[in-house]
Every structure is written in structure tokens, then in C-alpha cells.
Tab-separated table of C-alpha atoms in Angstrom:
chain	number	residue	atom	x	y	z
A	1	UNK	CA	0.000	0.000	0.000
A	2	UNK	CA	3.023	2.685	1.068
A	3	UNK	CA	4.468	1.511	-2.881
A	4	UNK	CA	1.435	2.199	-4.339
A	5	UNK	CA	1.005	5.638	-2.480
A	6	UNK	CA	4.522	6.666	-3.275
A	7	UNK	CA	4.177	5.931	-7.132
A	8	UNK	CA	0.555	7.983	-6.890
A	9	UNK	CA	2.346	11.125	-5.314
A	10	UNK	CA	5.300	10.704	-7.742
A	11	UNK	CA	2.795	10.746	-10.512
A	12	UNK	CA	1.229	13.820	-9.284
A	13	UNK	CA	4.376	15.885	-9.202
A	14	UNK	CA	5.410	14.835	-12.137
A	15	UNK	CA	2.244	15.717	-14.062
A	16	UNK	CA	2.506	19.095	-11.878
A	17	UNK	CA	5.717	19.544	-13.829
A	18	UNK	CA	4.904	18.328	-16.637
A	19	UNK	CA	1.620	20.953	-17.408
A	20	UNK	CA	3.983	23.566	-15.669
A	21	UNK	CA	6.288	23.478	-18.397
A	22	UNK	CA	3.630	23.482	-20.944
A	23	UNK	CA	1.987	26.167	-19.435
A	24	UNK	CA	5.388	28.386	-19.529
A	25	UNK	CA	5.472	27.320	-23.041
A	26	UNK	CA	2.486	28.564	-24.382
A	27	UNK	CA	2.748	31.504	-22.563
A	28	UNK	CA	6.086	32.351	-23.937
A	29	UNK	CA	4.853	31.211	-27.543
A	30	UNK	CA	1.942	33.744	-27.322
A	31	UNK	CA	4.185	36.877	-26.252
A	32	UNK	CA	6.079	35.955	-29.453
A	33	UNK	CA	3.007	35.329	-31.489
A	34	UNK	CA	1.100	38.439	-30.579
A	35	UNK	CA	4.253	40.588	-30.824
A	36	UNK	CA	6.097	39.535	-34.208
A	37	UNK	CA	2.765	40.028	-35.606
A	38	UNK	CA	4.084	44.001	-35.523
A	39	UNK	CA	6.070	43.421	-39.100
A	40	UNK	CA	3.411	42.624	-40.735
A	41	UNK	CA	1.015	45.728	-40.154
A	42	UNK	CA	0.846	48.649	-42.242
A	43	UNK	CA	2.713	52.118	-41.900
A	44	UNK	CA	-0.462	53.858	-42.255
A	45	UNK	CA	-3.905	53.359	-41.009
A	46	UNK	CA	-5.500	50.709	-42.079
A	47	UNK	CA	-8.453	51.972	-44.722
A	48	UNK	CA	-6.379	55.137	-45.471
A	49	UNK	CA	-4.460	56.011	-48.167
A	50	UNK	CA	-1.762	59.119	-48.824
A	51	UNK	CA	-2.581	60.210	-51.971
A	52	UNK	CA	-0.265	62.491	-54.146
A	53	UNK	CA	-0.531	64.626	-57.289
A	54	UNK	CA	0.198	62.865	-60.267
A	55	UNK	CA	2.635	65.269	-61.085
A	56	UNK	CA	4.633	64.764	-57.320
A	57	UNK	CA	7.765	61.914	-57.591
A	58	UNK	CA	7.859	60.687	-54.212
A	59	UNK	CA	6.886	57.544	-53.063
A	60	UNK	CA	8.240	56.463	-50.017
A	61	UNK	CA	8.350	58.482	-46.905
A	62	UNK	CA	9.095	57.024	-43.751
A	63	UNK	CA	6.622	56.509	-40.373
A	64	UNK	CA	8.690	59.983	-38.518
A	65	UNK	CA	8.834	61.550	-42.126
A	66	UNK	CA	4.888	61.347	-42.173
A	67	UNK	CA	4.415	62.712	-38.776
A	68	UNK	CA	6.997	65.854	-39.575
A	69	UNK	CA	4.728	66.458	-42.545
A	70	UNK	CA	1.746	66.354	-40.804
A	71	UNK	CA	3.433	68.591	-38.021
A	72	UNK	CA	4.046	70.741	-40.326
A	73	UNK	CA	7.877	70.276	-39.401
A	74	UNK	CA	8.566	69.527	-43.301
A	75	UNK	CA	6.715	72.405	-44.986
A	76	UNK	CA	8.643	71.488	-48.556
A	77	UNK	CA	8.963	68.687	-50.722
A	78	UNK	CA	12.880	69.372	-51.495
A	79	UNK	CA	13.170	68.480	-48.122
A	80	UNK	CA	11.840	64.663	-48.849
A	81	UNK	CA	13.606	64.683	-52.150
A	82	UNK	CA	11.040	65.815	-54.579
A	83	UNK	CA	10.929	69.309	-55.981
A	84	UNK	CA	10.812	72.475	-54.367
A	85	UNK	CA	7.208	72.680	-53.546
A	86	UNK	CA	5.295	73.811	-50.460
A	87	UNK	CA	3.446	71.185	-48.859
A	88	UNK	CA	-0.495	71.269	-48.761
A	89	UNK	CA	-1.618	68.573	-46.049
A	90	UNK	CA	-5.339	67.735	-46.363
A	91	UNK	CA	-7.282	65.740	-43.992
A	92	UNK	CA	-10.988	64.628	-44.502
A	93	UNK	CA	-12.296	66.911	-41.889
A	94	UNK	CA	-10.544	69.969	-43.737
A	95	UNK	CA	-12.756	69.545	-47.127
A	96	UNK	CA	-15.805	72.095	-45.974
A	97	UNK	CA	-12.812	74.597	-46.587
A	98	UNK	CA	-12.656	73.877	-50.034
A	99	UNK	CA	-16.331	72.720	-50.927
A	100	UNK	CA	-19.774	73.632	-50.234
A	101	UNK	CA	-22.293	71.046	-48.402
A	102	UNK	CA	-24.434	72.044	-52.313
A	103	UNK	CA	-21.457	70.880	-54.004
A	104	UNK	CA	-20.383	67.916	-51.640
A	105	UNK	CA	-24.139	66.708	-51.141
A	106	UNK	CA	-26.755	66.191	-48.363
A	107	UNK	CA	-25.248	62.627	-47.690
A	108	UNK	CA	-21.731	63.570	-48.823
A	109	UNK	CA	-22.156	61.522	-51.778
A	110	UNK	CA	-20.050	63.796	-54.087
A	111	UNK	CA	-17.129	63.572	-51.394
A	112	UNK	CA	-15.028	60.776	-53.375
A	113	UNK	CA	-15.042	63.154	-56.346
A	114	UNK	CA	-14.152	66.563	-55.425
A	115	UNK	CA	-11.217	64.869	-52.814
A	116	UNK	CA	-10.161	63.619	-56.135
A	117	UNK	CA	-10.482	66.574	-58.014
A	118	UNK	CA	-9.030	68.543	-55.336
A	119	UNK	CA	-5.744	66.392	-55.268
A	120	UNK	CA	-5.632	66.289	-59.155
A	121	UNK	CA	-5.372	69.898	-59.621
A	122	UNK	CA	-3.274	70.820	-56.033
A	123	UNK	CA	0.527	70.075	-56.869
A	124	UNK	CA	1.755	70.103	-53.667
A	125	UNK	CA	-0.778	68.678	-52.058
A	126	UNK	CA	-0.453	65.160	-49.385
A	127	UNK	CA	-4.216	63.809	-48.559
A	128	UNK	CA	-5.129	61.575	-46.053
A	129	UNK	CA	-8.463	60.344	-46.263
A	130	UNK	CA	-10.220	56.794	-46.640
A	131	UNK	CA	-9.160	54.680	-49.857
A	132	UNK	CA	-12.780	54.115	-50.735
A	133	UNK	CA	-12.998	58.665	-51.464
A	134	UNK	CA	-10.515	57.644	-54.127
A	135	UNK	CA	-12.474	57.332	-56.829
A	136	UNK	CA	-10.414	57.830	-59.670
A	137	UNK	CA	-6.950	55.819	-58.181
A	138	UNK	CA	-5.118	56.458	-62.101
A	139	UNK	CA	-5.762	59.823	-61.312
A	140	UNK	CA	-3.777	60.417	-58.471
A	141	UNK	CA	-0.085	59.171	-57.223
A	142	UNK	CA	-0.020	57.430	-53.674
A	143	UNK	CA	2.633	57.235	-50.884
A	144	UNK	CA	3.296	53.168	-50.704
A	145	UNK	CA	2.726	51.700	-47.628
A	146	UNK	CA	5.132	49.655	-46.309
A	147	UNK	CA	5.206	47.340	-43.123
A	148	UNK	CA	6.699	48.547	-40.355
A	149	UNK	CA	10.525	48.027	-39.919
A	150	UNK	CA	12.416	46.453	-37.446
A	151	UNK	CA	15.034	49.770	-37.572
A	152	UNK	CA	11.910	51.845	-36.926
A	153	UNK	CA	10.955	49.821	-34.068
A	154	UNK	CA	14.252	49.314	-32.058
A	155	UNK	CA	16.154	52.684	-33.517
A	156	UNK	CA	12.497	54.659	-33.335
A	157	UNK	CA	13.105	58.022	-30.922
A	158	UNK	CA	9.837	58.949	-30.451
A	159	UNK	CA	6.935	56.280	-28.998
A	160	UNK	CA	3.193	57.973	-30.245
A	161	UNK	CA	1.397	55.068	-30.873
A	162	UNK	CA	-1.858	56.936	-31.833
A	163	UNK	CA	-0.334	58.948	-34.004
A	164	UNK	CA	-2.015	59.464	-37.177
A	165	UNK	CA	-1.480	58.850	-40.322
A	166	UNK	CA	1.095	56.806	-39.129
A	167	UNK	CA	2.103	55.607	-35.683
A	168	UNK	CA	5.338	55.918	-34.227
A	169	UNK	CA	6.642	52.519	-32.578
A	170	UNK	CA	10.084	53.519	-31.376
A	171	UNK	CA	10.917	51.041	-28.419
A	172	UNK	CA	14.376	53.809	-28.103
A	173	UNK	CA	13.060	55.859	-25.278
A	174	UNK	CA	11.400	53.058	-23.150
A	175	UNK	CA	14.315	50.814	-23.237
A	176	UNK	CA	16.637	53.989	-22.349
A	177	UNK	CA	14.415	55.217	-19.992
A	178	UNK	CA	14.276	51.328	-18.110
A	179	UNK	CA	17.983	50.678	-18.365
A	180	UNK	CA	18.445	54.325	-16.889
A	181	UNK	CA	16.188	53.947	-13.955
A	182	UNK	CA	17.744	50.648	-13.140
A	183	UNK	CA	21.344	51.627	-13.279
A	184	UNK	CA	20.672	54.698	-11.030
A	185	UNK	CA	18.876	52.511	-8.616
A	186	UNK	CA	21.284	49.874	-8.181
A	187	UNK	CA	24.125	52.781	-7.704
A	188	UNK	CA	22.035	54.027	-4.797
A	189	UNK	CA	21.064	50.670	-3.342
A	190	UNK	CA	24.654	48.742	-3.368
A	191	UNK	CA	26.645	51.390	-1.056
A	192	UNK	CA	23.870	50.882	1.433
A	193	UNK	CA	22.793	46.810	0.865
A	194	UNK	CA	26.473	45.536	1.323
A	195	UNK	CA	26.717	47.669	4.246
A	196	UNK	CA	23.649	46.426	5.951
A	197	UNK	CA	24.759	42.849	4.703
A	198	UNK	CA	28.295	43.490	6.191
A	199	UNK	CA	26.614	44.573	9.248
A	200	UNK	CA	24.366	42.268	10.152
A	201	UNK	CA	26.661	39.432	8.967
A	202	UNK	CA	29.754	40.567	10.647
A	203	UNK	CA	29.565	43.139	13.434
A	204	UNK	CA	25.800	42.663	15.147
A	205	UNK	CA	25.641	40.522	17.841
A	206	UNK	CA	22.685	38.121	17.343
A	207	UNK	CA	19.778	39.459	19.258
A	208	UNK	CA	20.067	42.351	17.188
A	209	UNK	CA	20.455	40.251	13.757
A	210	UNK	CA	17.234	38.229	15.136
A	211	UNK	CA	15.361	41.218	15.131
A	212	UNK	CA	16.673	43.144	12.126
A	213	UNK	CA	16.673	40.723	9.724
A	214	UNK	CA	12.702	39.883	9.649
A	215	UNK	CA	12.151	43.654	9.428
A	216	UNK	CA	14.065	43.629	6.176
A	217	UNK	CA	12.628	40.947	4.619
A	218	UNK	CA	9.443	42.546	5.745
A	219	UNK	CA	10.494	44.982	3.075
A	220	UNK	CA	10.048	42.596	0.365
A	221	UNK	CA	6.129	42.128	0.957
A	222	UNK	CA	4.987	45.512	1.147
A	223	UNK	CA	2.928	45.907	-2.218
A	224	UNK	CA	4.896	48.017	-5.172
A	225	UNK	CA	2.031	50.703	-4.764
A	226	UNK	CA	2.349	51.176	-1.370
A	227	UNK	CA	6.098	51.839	-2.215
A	228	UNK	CA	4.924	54.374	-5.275
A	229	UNK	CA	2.772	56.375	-2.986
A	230	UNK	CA	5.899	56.629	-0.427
A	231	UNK	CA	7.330	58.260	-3.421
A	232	UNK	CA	4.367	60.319	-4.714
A	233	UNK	CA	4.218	62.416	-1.245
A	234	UNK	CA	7.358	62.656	0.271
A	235	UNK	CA	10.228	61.722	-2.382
A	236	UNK	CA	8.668	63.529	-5.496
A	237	UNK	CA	8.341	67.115	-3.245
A	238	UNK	CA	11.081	66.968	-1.924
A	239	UNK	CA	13.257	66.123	-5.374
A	240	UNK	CA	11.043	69.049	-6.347
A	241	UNK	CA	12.262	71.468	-4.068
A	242	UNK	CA	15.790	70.617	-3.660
A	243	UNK	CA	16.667	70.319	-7.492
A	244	UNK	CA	14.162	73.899	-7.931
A	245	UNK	CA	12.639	71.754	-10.676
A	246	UNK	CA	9.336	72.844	-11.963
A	247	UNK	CA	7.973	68.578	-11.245
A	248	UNK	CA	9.226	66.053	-9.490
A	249	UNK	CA	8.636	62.877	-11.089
A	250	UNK	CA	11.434	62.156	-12.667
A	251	UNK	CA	13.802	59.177	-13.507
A	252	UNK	CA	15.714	60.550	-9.809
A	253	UNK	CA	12.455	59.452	-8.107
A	254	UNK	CA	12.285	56.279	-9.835
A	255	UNK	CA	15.735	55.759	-9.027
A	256	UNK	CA	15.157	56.035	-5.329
A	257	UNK	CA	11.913	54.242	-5.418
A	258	UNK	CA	13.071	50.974	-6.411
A	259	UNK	CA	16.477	51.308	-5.002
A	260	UNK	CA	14.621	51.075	-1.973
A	261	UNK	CA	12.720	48.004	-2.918
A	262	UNK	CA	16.130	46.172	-4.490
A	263	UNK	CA	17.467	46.635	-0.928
A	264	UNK	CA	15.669	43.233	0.788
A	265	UNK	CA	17.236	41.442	-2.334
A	266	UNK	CA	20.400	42.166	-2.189
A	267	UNK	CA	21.088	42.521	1.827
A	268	UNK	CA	19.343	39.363	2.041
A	269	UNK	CA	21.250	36.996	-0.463
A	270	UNK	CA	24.878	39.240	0.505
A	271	UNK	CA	24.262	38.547	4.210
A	272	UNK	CA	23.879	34.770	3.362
A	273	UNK	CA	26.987	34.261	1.191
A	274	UNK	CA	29.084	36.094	3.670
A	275	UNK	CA	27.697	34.188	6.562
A	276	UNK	CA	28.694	30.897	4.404
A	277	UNK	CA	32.277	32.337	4.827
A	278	UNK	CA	34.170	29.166	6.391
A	279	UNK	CA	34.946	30.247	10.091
A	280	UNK	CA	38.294	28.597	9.854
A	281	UNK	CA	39.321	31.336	7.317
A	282	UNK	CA	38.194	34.080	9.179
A	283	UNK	CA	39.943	32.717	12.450
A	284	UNK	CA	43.246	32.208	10.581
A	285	UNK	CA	43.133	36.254	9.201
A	286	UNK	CA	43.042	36.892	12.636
A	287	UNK	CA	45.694	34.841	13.665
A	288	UNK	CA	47.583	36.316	11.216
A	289	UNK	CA	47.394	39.862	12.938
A	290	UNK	CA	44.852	40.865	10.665
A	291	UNK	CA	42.082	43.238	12.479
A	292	UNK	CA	38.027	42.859	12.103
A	293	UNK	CA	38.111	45.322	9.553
A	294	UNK	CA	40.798	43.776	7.454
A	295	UNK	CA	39.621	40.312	7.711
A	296	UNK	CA	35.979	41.321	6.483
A	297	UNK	CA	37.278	43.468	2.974
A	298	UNK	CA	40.284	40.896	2.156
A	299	UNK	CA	38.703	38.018	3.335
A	300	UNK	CA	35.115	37.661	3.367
A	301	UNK	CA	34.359	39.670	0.811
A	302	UNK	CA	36.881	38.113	-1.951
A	303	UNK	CA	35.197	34.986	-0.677
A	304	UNK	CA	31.731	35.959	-1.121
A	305	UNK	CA	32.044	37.739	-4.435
A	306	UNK	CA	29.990	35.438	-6.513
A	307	UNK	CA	27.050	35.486	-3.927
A	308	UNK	CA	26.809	39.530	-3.451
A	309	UNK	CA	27.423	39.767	-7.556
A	310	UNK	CA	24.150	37.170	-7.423
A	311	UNK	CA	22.509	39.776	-5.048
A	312	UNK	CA	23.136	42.897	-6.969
A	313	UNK	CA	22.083	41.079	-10.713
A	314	UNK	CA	18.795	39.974	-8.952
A	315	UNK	CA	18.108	43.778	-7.240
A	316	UNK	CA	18.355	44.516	-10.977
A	317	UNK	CA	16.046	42.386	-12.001
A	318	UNK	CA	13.556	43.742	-9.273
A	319	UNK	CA	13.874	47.241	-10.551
A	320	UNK	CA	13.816	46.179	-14.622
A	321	UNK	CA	10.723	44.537	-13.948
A	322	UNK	CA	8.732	46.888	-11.570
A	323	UNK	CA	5.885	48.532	-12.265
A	324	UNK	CA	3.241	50.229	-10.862
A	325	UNK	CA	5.606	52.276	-8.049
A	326	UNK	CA	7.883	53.489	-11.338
A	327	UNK	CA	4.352	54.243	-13.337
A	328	UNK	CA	3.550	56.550	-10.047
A	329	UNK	CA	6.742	58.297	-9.470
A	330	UNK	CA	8.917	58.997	-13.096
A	331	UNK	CA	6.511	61.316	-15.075
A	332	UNK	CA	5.667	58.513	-17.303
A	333	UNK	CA	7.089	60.978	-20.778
A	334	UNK	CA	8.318	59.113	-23.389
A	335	UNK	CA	11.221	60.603	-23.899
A	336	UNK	CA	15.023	59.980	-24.276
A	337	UNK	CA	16.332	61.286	-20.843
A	338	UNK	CA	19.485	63.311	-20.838
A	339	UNK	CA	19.420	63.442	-17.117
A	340	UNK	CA	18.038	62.111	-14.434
A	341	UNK	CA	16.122	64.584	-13.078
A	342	UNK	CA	13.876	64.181	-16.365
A	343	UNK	CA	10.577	62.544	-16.673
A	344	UNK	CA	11.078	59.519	-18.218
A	345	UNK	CA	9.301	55.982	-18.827
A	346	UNK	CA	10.278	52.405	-18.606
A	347	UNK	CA	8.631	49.583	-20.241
A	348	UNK	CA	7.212	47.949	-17.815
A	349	UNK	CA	5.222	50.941	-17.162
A	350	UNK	CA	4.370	51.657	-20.522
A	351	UNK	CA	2.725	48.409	-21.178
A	352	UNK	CA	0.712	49.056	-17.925
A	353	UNK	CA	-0.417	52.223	-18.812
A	354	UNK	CA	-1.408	51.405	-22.269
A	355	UNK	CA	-2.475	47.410	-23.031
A	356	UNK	CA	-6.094	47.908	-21.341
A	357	UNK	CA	-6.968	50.975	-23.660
A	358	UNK	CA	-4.723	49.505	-27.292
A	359	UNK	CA	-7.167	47.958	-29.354
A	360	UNK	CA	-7.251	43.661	-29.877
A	361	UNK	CA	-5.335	42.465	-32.388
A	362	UNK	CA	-4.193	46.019	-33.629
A	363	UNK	CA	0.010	47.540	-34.122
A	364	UNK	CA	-0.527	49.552	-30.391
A	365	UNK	CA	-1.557	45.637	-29.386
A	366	UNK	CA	1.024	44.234	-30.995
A	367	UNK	CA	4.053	46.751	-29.947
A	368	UNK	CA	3.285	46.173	-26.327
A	369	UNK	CA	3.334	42.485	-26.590
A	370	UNK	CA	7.198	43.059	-28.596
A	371	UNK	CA	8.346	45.633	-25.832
A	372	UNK	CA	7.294	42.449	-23.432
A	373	UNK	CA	9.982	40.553	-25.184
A	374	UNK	CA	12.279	43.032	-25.254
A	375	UNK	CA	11.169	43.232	-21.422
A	376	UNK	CA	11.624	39.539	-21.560
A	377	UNK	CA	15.051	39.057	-22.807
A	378	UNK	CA	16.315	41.793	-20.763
A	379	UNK	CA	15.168	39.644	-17.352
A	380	UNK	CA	16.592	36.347	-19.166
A	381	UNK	CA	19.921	37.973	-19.642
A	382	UNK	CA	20.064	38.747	-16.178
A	383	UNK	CA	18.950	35.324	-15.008
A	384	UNK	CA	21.595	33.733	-16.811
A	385	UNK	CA	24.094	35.884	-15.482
A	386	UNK	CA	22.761	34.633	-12.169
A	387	UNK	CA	23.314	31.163	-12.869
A	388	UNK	CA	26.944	31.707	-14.158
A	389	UNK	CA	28.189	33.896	-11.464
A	390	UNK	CA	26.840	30.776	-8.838
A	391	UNK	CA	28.349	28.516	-10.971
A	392	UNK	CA	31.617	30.180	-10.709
A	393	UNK	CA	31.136	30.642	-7.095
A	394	UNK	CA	30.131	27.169	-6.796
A	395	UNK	CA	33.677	25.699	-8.744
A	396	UNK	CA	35.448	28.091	-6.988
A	397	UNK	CA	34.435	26.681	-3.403
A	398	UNK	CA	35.207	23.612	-4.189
């Protein structure tokens, strides 16, 4: 009976396993499903056309060389390699300028012509209306659409993904923005986690370890938001004030914000690799004449290298991958930050902020799922390095 119970629960954990793995799988095979689906979608809106004069030579313009146009940042068509022409942008709202409701009809059902008309005879003229008010396509010259790049994606500077005619899908700022925070915070949480680890592993005596060390881990449950509106009220001001900058959510709040939360992490897994220090070593530093102080920085920490390395790559990983406290405290502008007292945004963040209101199945939908495996690669990388600094640490005790 004890067999047959035995090869039942063996079974059951392996089937646990088993649809664990699959599960991770599929998971992992959507996110790459949903986001590769990006290159395949059309610069600009779907239904909509650019349409050109006949008499205009350009025909490809990129996704940030539509938006200048429509910006009016590019007022000429020498600037886009055509000929020197002002540029006329018409959208379908502007046509009551140019026609009367007599001459466009009580349903609008002379539109398709006179948009026609109106780009046949206007030379320098870019239209952006509905393919179906084309109704004379020999008549006119359109901008082609292209799918959307992979250099527009990952070397993209500006992230407008409701842009219009054409959406701007630059992953540039986000990824800056998330490798910036990070780096700041895990400059600002190191100094203060090894010291802590050094600390409690070294110098306290153990009633005050005992009661330390649950408080810190403590740290580790309190819920990102609570940690965002710690930021929002008293780091935020007072960035705000000291800095005289006109807000204070920027990437120097962020910073703080999750160096604070990356400190658990890495005091907790420093403070157990040093304790793992053999005594013997420690006792034969001191034998040597060596002081406290000397036997901690040329012997315990050599020693324990590989475990606070472990402890600092997974505080990164905390701050690459949080969320909602960053979303609170950075400004959330998609910009690429100069400084870090700029508003910035990290990925994380981003797809947050913007998955509930991009529509199913659409590029917005689509560009999320990619920056989450960008997102995901970034958090692989850094688990890997994880697993080869142990490994090293691991040959090297041996």
C-alpha cells in the first residue's frame, strides 16, 4: 500500500511539472506570437491612403517623415527629395474649406469626387483620407505603404502610438528610460545593501540580527504601490524642491523608489553568502594579525564575491521589472532622458499604462506584446548571469 502511495504522489508531481512546463510554453509562444505580428502591419492606417498629385515623384516616406509632414515640421517637398514645392496637407475633416455642403451633397455623396479633383489639380498637395474617397486611383499618385521596420521599431526616438497617419513605434526611449532607472537605482542601493549585509553578517551581535533581519525581509512584501505612494508624497516634493525643478517625477524618483525596494534582495542573499564564509578562514586572518576590519574586505568579501554579484544582478532584475511604483513616481514621458532629473518611462510601465486601452489584435496591441519581449530578454539575460556567477562561485568553493 506505502508503494502504491509513493508511485501515486510521484505521478502527481510529475504531471505538476509536466503541465507547468507546458503552461510556460504557451505563454512564452503567445508573447512571441502576438508581438512579431508588428512586421506585418501597415505604416499607415488601415483603410487610409496618402494620396499624391500625379505630377509629385515621391513615393516612399518614412513613419517619422509622415508625422513631420503632418506637423508641419517639413513644410517642402525638397526636403523629402522631390521638388521644391510647399506642402499642402489635407485631412478629410478639412474639405468644408474647399467645398460647399451644395457641391459635396446632403449625404456627402459627391465627397469621393471633389477629394479627387481637389488632389488632381493641387501640386503640392499630401491627402489623407479613406481609400474608398478615391475614386479615380489612375488619377492620383499614392505614398506606398510599407510594413513597419524592425530599424523603426528598435532605432524609433519617439513612442506615439496613436499617431495618425502613421504611428510611431520607437521602443528607443522606453528601453533607455528602463535601463536608466535601473542603473541609477542599483548605484544608490549597493553602497547601502552591502553595508547592511556586512553589518548584520559581521559586526551585530545576534539578538540584534534576530530582530533586524525579519524587518528587512518585511520589506520585500509591502505591495509596489504602497512603495509608489511613499514616493508620490514625500520623495517627489522633496526632489522638487531641492533640485528647484518645476515637477518632481522624474527618472531621480524612480531611481530612489526601487532602489529602496532592491534593498531586501540584495542585503538578504549578501548577508547569506558572507555568513557561508568558512569560520576557519576568518579565524586564521586573525591569527595572522589581521584586524576585524581587514579580515571582512580581504577576506570575506573576496570569498563571497559570486554570492553579493548574485545579489546585486537579482536587485536589478527587481527594478527592470517593476511597475506600478515606477508608473507613479517617473513622469511617465516618453522621452530619451538626458538626465536624471527628467521625466522619463520604462517599459514595464508603458505596457501598464497602455495594453487595457490599445485595441485587440491592432500595431498599439502588438508593440506592447514586442516591448514584453524586449522586457523579456532583458530579465533572461540577467537570469543567466545569475546562474553563471553561482556557478563560478560554486567551482570556486570547491
Amino acid at each position: 500500500m506505502k508503494k502504491v502511495f509513493e508511485k501515486i504522489i510521484e505521478g502527481m508531481l510529475t504531471c505538476s511539472g509536466f503541465v507547468t512546463s507546458i503552461t510556460i510554453l504557451l505563454i512564452v509562444l503567445f508573447l512571441f506570437t502576438e508581438a512579431f505580428g508588428l512586421f506585418k502591419s501597415k505604416v499607415i492606417e488601415e483603410g487610409y491612403v496618402l494620396a499624391l498629385n500625379k505630377s509629385n515623384k515621391v513615393s516612399v516616406l518614412s513613419p517619422a517623415q509622415i508625422k513631420n509632414v503632418f506637423d508641419e515640421e517639413i513644410t517642402n517637398w525638397k526636403e523629402l527629395g522631390g521638388e521644391d514645392l510647399p506642402i499642402r496637407v489635407f485631412r478629410l475633416e478639412d474639405i468644408t474649406q474647399y467645398y460647399t455642403e451644395e457641391e459635396l451633397g446632403s449625404a456627402y455623396e459627391y465627397a469621393g469626387d471633389k477629394i479627387t479633383e481637389l488632389v488632381e489639380k493641387t501640386p503640392g498637395i499630401v491627402a489623407f483620407v479613406p481609400q474608398k474617397f478615391i475614386v479615380h486611383p489612375d488619377a492620383v499618385h499614392f505614398i506606398e505603404d510599407n510594413t513597419i521596420s524592425v530599424k523603426d521599431v528598435f532605432a524609433g526616438a519617439e513612442w506615439f502610438p496613436t499617431a495618425t497617419p502613421a504611428a510611431q513605434f520607437g521602443f528607443l526611449p522606453l528601453i533607455t528610460g528602463t535601463l536608466w532607472v535601473s542603473l541609477f537605482a542599483i548605484l544608490f542601493a549597493l553602497p547601502f545593501g552591502l553595508s547592511v549585509s556586512i553589518y548584520m553578517s559581521e559586526v551585530a551581535n545576534p539578538k540584534v540580527r534576530n530582530w533586524l533581519k525579519p524587518i528587512i525581509e518585511l520589506l520585500s512584501g509591502i505591495p509596489s504601490v504602497v512603495y509608489g505612494f511613499f514616493g508620490l508624497i514625500v520623495i517627489v516634493p522633496l526632489i522638487q524642491k531641492l533640485f528647484d525643478l518645476p515637477v518632481g517625477e522624474s527618472g531621480l524618483a524612480g531611481s530612489i523608489v526601487l532602489a529602496i525596494m532592491a534593498l531586501p534582495t540584495i542585503i538578504t542573499v549578501t548577508e547569506d553568502a558572507m555568513r557561508n564564509c568558512p569560520r576557519a578562514m576568518r579565524e586564521a586572518s586573525l591569527a595572522l594579525g589581521a584586524s576585524q576590519w581587514q579580515t571582512i574586505y580581504k577576506v570575506v568579501i573576496p570569498y563571497s564575491i559570486s554570492g553579493i554579484t548574485s545579489g546585486v544582478v537579482l536587485g536589478i532584475g527587481r527594478a527592470i521589472g517593476e511597475t506600478m511604483a515606477v508608473l507613479m513616481v517617473t513622469g511617465n514621458a516618453a522621452v530619451i532622458p538626458t538626465t536624471i532629473l527628467e521625466p522619463l518611462r520604462t517599459i514595464p510601465a508603458t505596457i501598464a499604462a497602455e495594453l487595457g486601452e490599445a485595441p485587440a489584435g491592432g500595431p498599439h496591441y502588438q508593440a506592447l506584446f514586442l516591448l514584453g519581449v524586449v522586457l523579456f530578454f532583458i530579465t533572461l539575460i540577467i537570469n543567466f548571469s545569475v546562474e553563471y556567477i553561482s556557478s563560478k562561485g560554486l567551482k570556486r568553493s570547491k
